[in-house]
Amino acid sequence: HVASLSSTSALSYAQKPTGGAWDAETIDAYASGPSIAADSSGGVHVVYPASPSGLAYAYRPPAGGWLVANPDGLSGAGTTPNSVGVDTAGGVHIVYRRSTCTGATLYSSCGFSCAGPQAAVNLRYGFKPAGGLWTFETAATQTAESTASGGPGICGGAVTVDVADVPHITYGLWDGYYSGGPAKYAWRLGAGSWSEETIATFTYSFSASAIAADALGSFHVIYGMSYAHRPAGGGWASESVPTSIVNVVV
C-alpha cells in the first residue's frame, strides 16, 4: 500500500496484490505529507494536511470508496509532520502538530512563525476506536516567547502501537536558536497522561522521525541520521546511520 503526491500535490493511493499489478486512485486533489497504515481487515487509513480543512483523515474499507473527514474540527495549516497507526482491535492512533497561535505557519521541519507572543506548538494525539468517535489530547508541548521569525517548536512526530495496543510516540524539541534539541520518546499511561524519556540530549535534525515496536517489547526509533534501540526493560542506545533515514520497520 502506497500513499503518494503528484507534481500538482494531488494525493493518490496505490496497491499491488501478490502477483498482480499496481492499481492507483486519487484520494484528494490537494494534500501534503501523507502517512498510511493498513488494518488486519484490509481497511486503509491515510492522514495528511489538506487545504483549507487542516488535518484530514481518509479511510477506505475493504469494500468501498474513500471516506474523508476533518477529525479535529480545526482549519488551516500546521498539521505536519503526522503519523498514523492501527492497533489489533482496529483502533486508529494519530499524532500531528498544532500551534496555539492564530494564523501560525508551521515549517515542515521544526519551527513556526507567528505574529503573536507566547505561542506554543503542541504534539497532538488522536484515537478512534473501531466504529467509535475521535478523541484528542496534547501529548507534548513547546512554548516560545518570541516567534516573529520562527521560534522553538516540536520536530517530527511518529506513533506506533505495541502488542498490548498501547501507543508510543517519538518527537524532538527544537530550541529555535541552535537548530537542535533533545530527541524524546513517550508512551500513554491513560487519558491525558504520558510518560516521557529522553533518547538523546541534543541532536540537529528531526525533519523525519519514525518509531516501531517489535514482538519482544523493544522499540526502534529513527531521528535525523541516528538509529536508537530500547530493549524491553532497558535503556536507549543510539548509533549513527550512513544516510538520512525516514522510516523503520521491524
PDB file of C-alpha atoms in Angstrom:
ATOM      1  CA  HIS A   1       0.000   0.000   0.000  1.00  0.00           C
ATOM      2  CA  VAL A   2       1.420   3.394  -1.014  1.00  0.00           C
ATOM      3  CA  ALA A   3       0.257   6.971  -0.471  1.00  0.00           C
ATOM      4  CA  SER A   4       1.985   9.487  -2.738  1.00  0.00           C
ATOM      5  CA  LEU A   5       1.776  13.045  -4.058  1.00  0.00           C
ATOM      6  CA  SER A   6       1.781  14.078  -7.707  1.00  0.00           C
ATOM      7  CA  SER A   7       3.604  17.083  -9.177  1.00  0.00           C
ATOM      8  CA  THR A   8       0.386  19.071  -8.603  1.00  0.00           C
ATOM      9  CA  SER A   9       0.128  17.897  -4.930  1.00  0.00           C
ATOM     10  CA  ALA A  10      -2.781  15.537  -5.613  1.00  0.00           C
ATOM     11  CA  LEU A  11      -2.901  12.656  -3.120  1.00  0.00           C
ATOM     12  CA  SER A  12      -3.020   9.175  -4.627  1.00  0.00           C
ATOM     13  CA  TYR A  13      -3.267   5.685  -3.203  1.00  0.00           C
ATOM     14  CA  ALA A  14      -1.834   2.629  -4.918  1.00  0.00           C
ATOM     15  CA  GLN A  15      -1.914  -1.038  -4.051  1.00  0.00           C
ATOM     16  CA  LYS A  16      -0.345  -4.127  -5.558  1.00  0.00           C
ATOM     17  CA  PRO A  17      -1.795  -7.556  -4.756  1.00  0.00           C
ATOM     18  CA  THR A  18       0.559 -10.519  -4.596  1.00  0.00           C
ATOM     19  CA  GLY A  19       1.408 -11.484  -8.159  1.00  0.00           C
ATOM     20  CA  GLY A  20      -0.693  -8.652  -9.552  1.00  0.00           C
ATOM     21  CA  ALA A  21      -0.209  -5.182 -10.989  1.00  0.00           C
ATOM     22  CA  TRP A  22      -0.308  -1.770  -9.366  1.00  0.00           C
ATOM     23  CA  ASP A  23      -3.697  -0.076  -9.206  1.00  0.00           C
ATOM     24  CA  ALA A  24      -3.850   3.642  -8.334  1.00  0.00           C
ATOM     25  CA  GLU A  25      -6.640   6.068  -7.471  1.00  0.00           C
ATOM     26  CA  THR A  26      -6.930   9.675  -6.287  1.00  0.00           C
ATOM     27  CA  ILE A  27      -7.937  10.414  -2.684  1.00  0.00           C
ATOM     28  CA  ASP A  28      -7.745  14.225  -2.660  1.00  0.00           C
ATOM     29  CA  ALA A  29      -6.963  16.951  -5.198  1.00  0.00           C
ATOM     30  CA  TYR A  30      -4.555  18.735  -2.842  1.00  0.00           C
ATOM     31  CA  ALA A  31      -2.522  17.425   0.077  1.00  0.00           C
ATOM     32  CA  SER A  32       0.950  17.245   1.593  1.00  0.00           C
ATOM     33  CA  GLY A  33       2.957  14.910   3.799  1.00  0.00           C
ATOM     34  CA  PRO A  34       0.696  11.811   3.961  1.00  0.00           C
ATOM     35  CA  SER A  35       1.070   8.871   6.358  1.00  0.00           C
ATOM     36  CA  ILE A  36      -0.540   5.491   5.688  1.00  0.00           C
ATOM     37  CA  ALA A  37      -1.443   2.327   7.612  1.00  0.00           C
ATOM     38  CA  ALA A  38      -3.470  -0.784   6.829  1.00  0.00           C
ATOM     39  CA  ASP A  39      -5.507  -2.790   9.337  1.00  0.00           C
ATOM     40  CA  SER A  40      -5.955  -6.549   9.641  1.00  0.00           C
ATOM     41  CA  SER A  41      -9.348  -6.490   7.898  1.00  0.00           C
ATOM     42  CA  GLY A  42      -7.963  -4.845   4.760  1.00  0.00           C
ATOM     43  CA  GLY A  43      -9.011  -1.289   5.557  1.00  0.00           C
ATOM     44  CA  VAL A  44      -6.581   1.520   4.669  1.00  0.00           C
ATOM     45  CA  HIS A  45      -6.054   4.682   6.717  1.00  0.00           C
ATOM     46  CA  VAL A  46      -4.326   7.857   5.485  1.00  0.00           C
ATOM     47  CA  VAL A  47      -3.641  11.061   7.444  1.00  0.00           C
ATOM     48  CA  TYR A  48      -2.464  14.240   5.735  1.00  0.00           C
ATOM     49  CA  PRO A  49      -2.630  18.057   5.826  1.00  0.00           C
ATOM     50  CA  ALA A  50      -5.234  19.365   3.386  1.00  0.00           C
ATOM     51  CA  SER A  51      -6.059  22.934   2.437  1.00  0.00           C
ATOM     52  CA  PRO A  52      -8.149  24.635   3.713  1.00  0.00           C
ATOM     53  CA  SER A  53      -9.527  21.919   6.022  1.00  0.00           C
ATOM     54  CA  GLY A  54      -6.352  21.340   8.032  1.00  0.00           C
ATOM     55  CA  LEU A  55      -5.882  17.782   9.250  1.00  0.00           C
ATOM     56  CA  ALA A  56      -7.589  15.226   7.020  1.00  0.00           C
ATOM     57  CA  TYR A  57      -8.224  11.550   7.702  1.00  0.00           C
ATOM     58  CA  ALA A  58      -9.174   9.261   4.834  1.00  0.00           C
ATOM     59  CA  TYR A  59     -10.421   5.718   5.301  1.00  0.00           C
ATOM     60  CA  ARG A  60     -11.163   3.100   2.700  1.00  0.00           C
ATOM     61  CA  PRO A  61     -12.966  -0.020   3.961  1.00  0.00           C
ATOM     62  CA  PRO A  62     -12.108  -3.411   2.409  1.00  0.00           C
ATOM     63  CA  ALA A  63     -15.026  -2.997   0.009  1.00  0.00           C
ATOM     64  CA  GLY A  64     -15.901   0.600  -0.767  1.00  0.00           C
ATOM     65  CA  GLY A  65     -14.639   4.062  -1.619  1.00  0.00           C
ATOM     66  CA  TRP A  66     -12.689   6.645   0.324  1.00  0.00           C
ATOM     67  CA  LEU A  67     -14.313   8.483   3.239  1.00  0.00           C
ATOM     68  CA  VAL A  68     -12.542  11.760   4.065  1.00  0.00           C
ATOM     69  CA  ALA A  69     -13.109  13.797   7.236  1.00  0.00           C
ATOM     70  CA  ASN A  70     -11.544  16.625   9.282  1.00  0.00           C
ATOM     71  CA  PRO A  71     -11.304  14.768  12.609  1.00  0.00           C
ATOM     72  CA  ASP A  72     -10.142  17.545  14.962  1.00  0.00           C
ATOM     73  CA  GLY A  73     -12.541  20.132  13.522  1.00  0.00           C
ATOM     74  CA  LEU A  74      -9.822  22.756  13.064  1.00  0.00           C
ATOM     75  CA  SER A  75      -8.887  24.510   9.852  1.00  0.00           C
ATOM     76  CA  GLY A  76      -5.708  25.963   8.461  1.00  0.00           C
ATOM     77  CA  ALA A  77      -2.115  24.848   8.164  1.00  0.00           C
ATOM     78  CA  GLY A  78       0.081  23.342  10.808  1.00  0.00           C
ATOM     79  CA  THR A  79      -0.677  19.631  10.865  1.00  0.00           C
ATOM     80  CA  THR A  80       2.596  18.220   9.578  1.00  0.00           C
ATOM     81  CA  PRO A  81       4.515  16.055  10.190  1.00  0.00           C
ATOM     82  CA  ASN A  82       1.889  13.489  11.041  1.00  0.00           C
ATOM     83  CA  SER A  83       1.759   9.743  11.626  1.00  0.00           C
ATOM     84  CA  VAL A  84      -0.892   7.019  11.820  1.00  0.00           C
ATOM     85  CA  GLY A  85      -1.001   3.532  13.323  1.00  0.00           C
ATOM     86  CA  VAL A  86      -3.682   0.863  13.791  1.00  0.00           C
ATOM     87  CA  ASP A  87      -3.993  -1.480  16.776  1.00  0.00           C
ATOM     88  CA  THR A  88      -5.139  -5.106  16.902  1.00  0.00           C
ATOM     89  CA  ALA A  89      -8.736  -4.093  17.672  1.00  0.00           C
ATOM     90  CA  GLY A  90      -8.921  -1.789  14.639  1.00  0.00           C
ATOM     91  CA  GLY A  91      -8.443   1.405  16.639  1.00  0.00           C
ATOM     92  CA  VAL A  92      -6.683   4.254  14.812  1.00  0.00           C
ATOM     93  CA  HIS A  93      -3.938   6.293  16.503  1.00  0.00           C
ATOM     94  CA  ILE A  94      -2.534   9.518  15.034  1.00  0.00           C
ATOM     95  CA  VAL A  95      -0.077  12.244  16.050  1.00  0.00           C
ATOM     96  CA  TYR A  96       0.369  15.655  14.426  1.00  0.00           C
ATOM     97  CA  ARG A  97       1.494  19.189  15.278  1.00  0.00           C
ATOM     98  CA  ARG A  98      -0.733  22.162  16.051  1.00  0.00           C
ATOM     99  CA  SER A  99       0.092  25.747  17.014  1.00  0.00           C
ATOM    100  CA  THR A 100      -1.977  27.681  19.560  1.00  0.00           C
ATOM    101  CA  CYS A 101      -1.238  30.911  17.697  1.00  0.00           C
ATOM    102  CA  THR A 102      -3.924  32.141  15.316  1.00  0.00           C
ATOM    103  CA  GLY A 103      -2.572  32.252  11.792  1.00  0.00           C
ATOM    104  CA  ALA A 104       0.627  30.409  12.622  1.00  0.00           C
ATOM    105  CA  THR A 105       2.699  28.847   9.898  1.00  0.00           C
ATOM    106  CA  LEU A 106       4.425  25.631  10.943  1.00  0.00           C
ATOM    107  CA  TYR A 107       7.522  24.842   8.975  1.00  0.00           C
ATOM    108  CA  SER A 108       7.842  21.304   7.648  1.00  0.00           C
ATOM    109  CA  SER A 109      10.878  20.704   9.861  1.00  0.00           C
ATOM    110  CA  CYS A 110      10.508  22.086  13.386  1.00  0.00           C
ATOM    111  CA  GLY A 111       9.805  25.752  13.982  1.00  0.00           C
ATOM    112  CA  PHE A 112       6.920  28.086  13.267  1.00  0.00           C
ATOM    113  CA  SER A 113       6.258  31.765  12.651  1.00  0.00           C
ATOM    114  CA  CYS A 114       3.535  33.797  14.293  1.00  0.00           C
ATOM    115  CA  ALA A 115       2.739  37.468  14.801  1.00  0.00           C
ATOM    116  CA  GLY A 116       1.569  36.969  18.384  1.00  0.00           C
ATOM    117  CA  PRO A 117       3.633  36.319  21.532  1.00  0.00           C
ATOM    118  CA  GLN A 118       3.519  33.293  23.852  1.00  0.00           C
ATOM    119  CA  ALA A 119       2.520  30.885  21.132  1.00  0.00           C
ATOM    120  CA  ALA A 120       3.047  27.167  21.555  1.00  0.00           C
ATOM    121  CA  VAL A 121       3.409  24.161  19.321  1.00  0.00           C
ATOM    122  CA  ASN A 122       1.619  21.047  20.563  1.00  0.00           C
ATOM    123  CA  LEU A 123       2.089  17.463  19.521  1.00  0.00           C
ATOM    124  CA  ARG A 124      -1.494  16.236  19.421  1.00  0.00           C
ATOM    125  CA  TYR A 125      -2.590  12.628  19.795  1.00  0.00           C
ATOM    126  CA  GLY A 126      -5.888  11.352  18.438  1.00  0.00           C
ATOM    127  CA  PHE A 127      -7.595   7.996  18.889  1.00  0.00           C
ATOM    128  CA  LYS A 128     -10.617   6.491  17.165  1.00  0.00           C
ATOM    129  CA  PRO A 129     -11.800   3.042  18.327  1.00  0.00           C
ATOM    130  CA  ALA A 130     -13.256   0.786  15.647  1.00  0.00           C
ATOM    131  CA  GLY A 131     -16.783   2.076  14.994  1.00  0.00           C
ATOM    132  CA  GLY A 132     -16.323   4.917  17.506  1.00  0.00           C
ATOM    133  CA  LEU A 133     -15.586   8.638  17.567  1.00  0.00           C
ATOM    134  CA  TRP A 134     -12.334  10.580  17.679  1.00  0.00           C
ATOM    135  CA  THR A 135     -10.895  11.896  20.948  1.00  0.00           C
ATOM    136  CA  PHE A 136      -7.864  14.196  21.144  1.00  0.00           C
ATOM    137  CA  GLU A 137      -5.315  15.302  23.724  1.00  0.00           C
ATOM    138  CA  THR A 138      -1.930  17.030  23.883  1.00  0.00           C
ATOM    139  CA  ALA A 139       0.962  14.598  24.255  1.00  0.00           C
ATOM    140  CA  ALA A 140       3.774  17.199  24.325  1.00  0.00           C
ATOM    141  CA  THR A 141       4.154  20.962  24.071  1.00  0.00           C
ATOM    142  CA  GLN A 142       6.850  23.555  23.383  1.00  0.00           C
ATOM    143  CA  THR A 143       6.309  27.247  24.198  1.00  0.00           C
ATOM    144  CA  ALA A 144       8.039  30.235  22.611  1.00  0.00           C
ATOM    145  CA  GLU A 145       8.243  33.819  23.871  1.00  0.00           C
ATOM    146  CA  SER A 146       9.123  35.428  20.547  1.00  0.00           C
ATOM    147  CA  THR A 147       8.007  33.857  17.295  1.00  0.00           C
ATOM    148  CA  ALA A 148       8.106  36.609  14.700  1.00  0.00           C
ATOM    149  CA  SER A 149      10.777  34.836  12.672  1.00  0.00           C
ATOM    150  CA  GLY A 150      10.285  31.284  13.839  1.00  0.00           C
ATOM    151  CA  GLY A 151      10.762  30.097  17.393  1.00  0.00           C
ATOM    152  CA  PRO A 152      11.182  26.892  19.370  1.00  0.00           C
ATOM    153  CA  GLY A 153       8.985  24.065  18.207  1.00  0.00           C
ATOM    154  CA  ILE A 154       8.324  20.360  18.047  1.00  0.00           C
ATOM    155  CA  CYS A 155      10.022  18.358  15.333  1.00  0.00           C
ATOM    156  CA  GLY A 156       8.942  15.176  13.658  1.00  0.00           C
ATOM    157  CA  GLY A 157       6.277  13.167  15.435  1.00  0.00           C
ATOM    158  CA  ALA A 158       5.581   9.470  14.897  1.00  0.00           C
ATOM    159  CA  VAL A 159       3.384   6.849  16.559  1.00  0.00           C
ATOM    160  CA  THR A 160       3.386   3.073  16.874  1.00  0.00           C
ATOM    161  CA  VAL A 161       1.294   0.623  18.888  1.00  0.00           C
ATOM    162  CA  ASP A 162       2.704  -2.261  20.937  1.00  0.00           C
ATOM    163  CA  VAL A 163       1.320  -5.799  21.301  1.00  0.00           C
ATOM    164  CA  ALA A 164      -0.931  -4.599  24.150  1.00  0.00           C
ATOM    165  CA  ASP A 165      -2.337  -1.803  21.941  1.00  0.00           C
ATOM    166  CA  VAL A 166      -0.574   0.929  23.959  1.00  0.00           C
ATOM    167  CA  PRO A 167       0.533   3.903  21.807  1.00  0.00           C
ATOM    168  CA  HIS A 168       4.180   5.022  21.839  1.00  0.00           C
ATOM    169  CA  ILE A 169       5.461   8.208  20.208  1.00  0.00           C
ATOM    170  CA  THR A 170       8.740   9.867  19.304  1.00  0.00           C
ATOM    171  CA  TYR A 171       9.450  13.523  18.553  1.00  0.00           C
ATOM    172  CA  GLY A 172      12.068  16.224  19.027  1.00  0.00           C
ATOM    173  CA  LEU A 173      12.101  19.545  20.885  1.00  0.00           C
ATOM    174  CA  TRP A 174      13.788  22.276  18.862  1.00  0.00           C
ATOM    175  CA  ASP A 175      15.319  25.198  20.754  1.00  0.00           C
ATOM    176  CA  GLY A 176      14.873  27.602  17.855  1.00  0.00           C
ATOM    177  CA  TYR A 177      18.334  29.093  18.123  1.00  0.00           C
ATOM    178  CA  TYR A 178      20.918  26.371  17.511  1.00  0.00           C
ATOM    179  CA  SER A 179      18.747  24.198  15.272  1.00  0.00           C
ATOM    180  CA  GLY A 180      18.742  21.281  17.658  1.00  0.00           C
ATOM    181  CA  GLY A 181      17.393  19.854  20.883  1.00  0.00           C
ATOM    182  CA  PRO A 182      16.585  16.593  22.667  1.00  0.00           C
ATOM    183  CA  ALA A 183      15.083  13.536  20.999  1.00  0.00           C
ATOM    184  CA  LYS A 184      12.101  12.287  23.012  1.00  0.00           C
ATOM    185  CA  TYR A 185      10.105   9.079  23.470  1.00  0.00           C
ATOM    186  CA  ALA A 186       6.825   8.740  25.357  1.00  0.00           C
ATOM    187  CA  TRP A 187       4.065   6.229  25.952  1.00  0.00           C
ATOM    188  CA  ARG A 188       0.476   6.752  27.035  1.00  0.00           C
ATOM    189  CA  LEU A 189      -0.417   5.818  30.610  1.00  0.00           C
ATOM    190  CA  GLY A 190      -4.084   6.751  30.304  1.00  0.00           C
ATOM    191  CA  ALA A 191      -6.346   9.599  29.230  1.00  0.00           C
ATOM    192  CA  GLY A 192      -4.232  12.755  29.019  1.00  0.00           C
ATOM    193  CA  SER A 193      -1.247  11.150  30.790  1.00  0.00           C
ATOM    194  CA  TRP A 194       2.090  10.357  29.122  1.00  0.00           C
ATOM    195  CA  SER A 195       5.397   9.107  30.495  1.00  0.00           C
ATOM    196  CA  GLU A 196       8.418  10.636  28.747  1.00  0.00           C
ATOM    197  CA  GLU A 197      12.060   9.654  28.311  1.00  0.00           C
ATOM    198  CA  THR A 198      14.992  11.368  26.612  1.00  0.00           C
ATOM    199  CA  ILE A 199      16.623   9.329  23.840  1.00  0.00           C
ATOM    200  CA  ALA A 200      19.415  11.814  23.148  1.00  0.00           C
ATOM    201  CA  THR A 201      20.110  15.130  24.898  1.00  0.00           C
ATOM    202  CA  PHE A 202      20.943  17.059  21.739  1.00  0.00           C
ATOM    203  CA  THR A 203      20.661  16.343  18.055  1.00  0.00           C
ATOM    204  CA  TYR A 204      20.317  18.508  14.990  1.00  0.00           C
ATOM    205  CA  SER A 205      17.834  17.108  12.507  1.00  0.00           C
ATOM    206  CA  PHE A 206      14.264  15.993  13.147  1.00  0.00           C
ATOM    207  CA  SER A 207      12.821  16.638   9.712  1.00  0.00           C
ATOM    208  CA  ALA A 208      11.882  12.957   9.666  1.00  0.00           C
ATOM    209  CA  SER A 209      11.294  10.614  12.576  1.00  0.00           C
ATOM    210  CA  ALA A 210       9.916   7.109  12.857  1.00  0.00           C
ATOM    211  CA  ILE A 211       9.197   4.535  15.556  1.00  0.00           C
ATOM    212  CA  ALA A 212       8.427   0.821  15.526  1.00  0.00           C
ATOM    213  CA  ALA A 213       7.769  -1.818  18.199  1.00  0.00           C
ATOM    214  CA  ASP A 214       8.693  -5.481  17.929  1.00  0.00           C
ATOM    215  CA  ALA A 215       7.149  -8.624  19.412  1.00  0.00           C
ATOM    216  CA  LEU A 216       9.780  -8.755  22.187  1.00  0.00           C
ATOM    217  CA  GLY A 217       8.774  -5.381  23.634  1.00  0.00           C
ATOM    218  CA  SER A 218      11.710  -3.467  22.156  1.00  0.00           C
ATOM    219  CA  PHE A 219      11.392  -0.093  20.441  1.00  0.00           C
ATOM    220  CA  HIS A 220      13.284   1.230  17.443  1.00  0.00           C
ATOM    221  CA  VAL A 221      13.480   4.943  16.617  1.00  0.00           C
ATOM    222  CA  ILE A 222      14.924   6.931  13.737  1.00  0.00           C
ATOM    223  CA  TYR A 223      15.691  10.611  14.320  1.00  0.00           C
ATOM    224  CA  GLY A 224      17.759  12.663  11.901  1.00  0.00           C
ATOM    225  CA  MET A 225      20.712  10.480  10.932  1.00  0.00           C
ATOM    226  CA  SER A 226      20.607   8.294  14.042  1.00  0.00           C
ATOM    227  CA  TYR A 227      19.034   4.991  14.994  1.00  0.00           C
ATOM    228  CA  ALA A 228      18.087   4.271  18.623  1.00  0.00           C
ATOM    229  CA  HIS A 229      17.101   0.975  20.212  1.00  0.00           C
ATOM    230  CA  ARG A 230      15.487   0.346  23.590  1.00  0.00           C
ATOM    231  CA  PRO A 231      15.177  -3.321  24.621  1.00  0.00           C
ATOM    232  CA  ALA A 232      12.369  -4.360  26.961  1.00  0.00           C
ATOM    233  CA  GLY A 233      13.306  -3.198  30.442  1.00  0.00           C
ATOM    234  CA  GLY A 234      16.458  -1.455  29.219  1.00  0.00           C
ATOM    235  CA  GLY A 235      17.667   1.993  28.272  1.00  0.00           C
ATOM    236  CA  TRP A 236      18.237   3.771  24.981  1.00  0.00           C
ATOM    237  CA  ALA A 237      21.345   3.227  22.871  1.00  0.00           C
ATOM    238  CA  SER A 238      21.945   5.264  19.712  1.00  0.00           C
ATOM    239  CA  GLU A 239      24.212   4.937  16.715  1.00  0.00           C
ATOM    240  CA  SER A 240      24.779   6.919  13.546  1.00  0.00           C
ATOM    241  CA  VAL A 241      23.499   5.718  10.197  1.00  0.00           C
ATOM    242  CA  PRO A 242      25.259   6.456   6.886  1.00  0.00           C
ATOM    243  CA  THR A 243      22.355   8.351   5.359  1.00  0.00           C
ATOM    244  CA  SER A 244      19.182  10.159   6.353  1.00  0.00           C
ATOM    245  CA  ILE A 245      16.510   7.502   7.003  1.00  0.00           C
ATOM    246  CA  VAL A 246      12.822   8.387   7.127  1.00  0.00           C
ATOM    247  CA  ASN A 247      11.280   5.131   8.347  1.00  0.00           C
ATOM    248  CA  VAL A 248      11.955   1.954  10.289  1.00  0.00           C
ATOM    249  CA  VAL A 249      10.313  -1.456  10.029  1.00  0.00           C
ATOM    250  CA  VAL A 250      10.916  -4.442  12.312  1.00  0.00           C
TER     251      VAL A 250
END
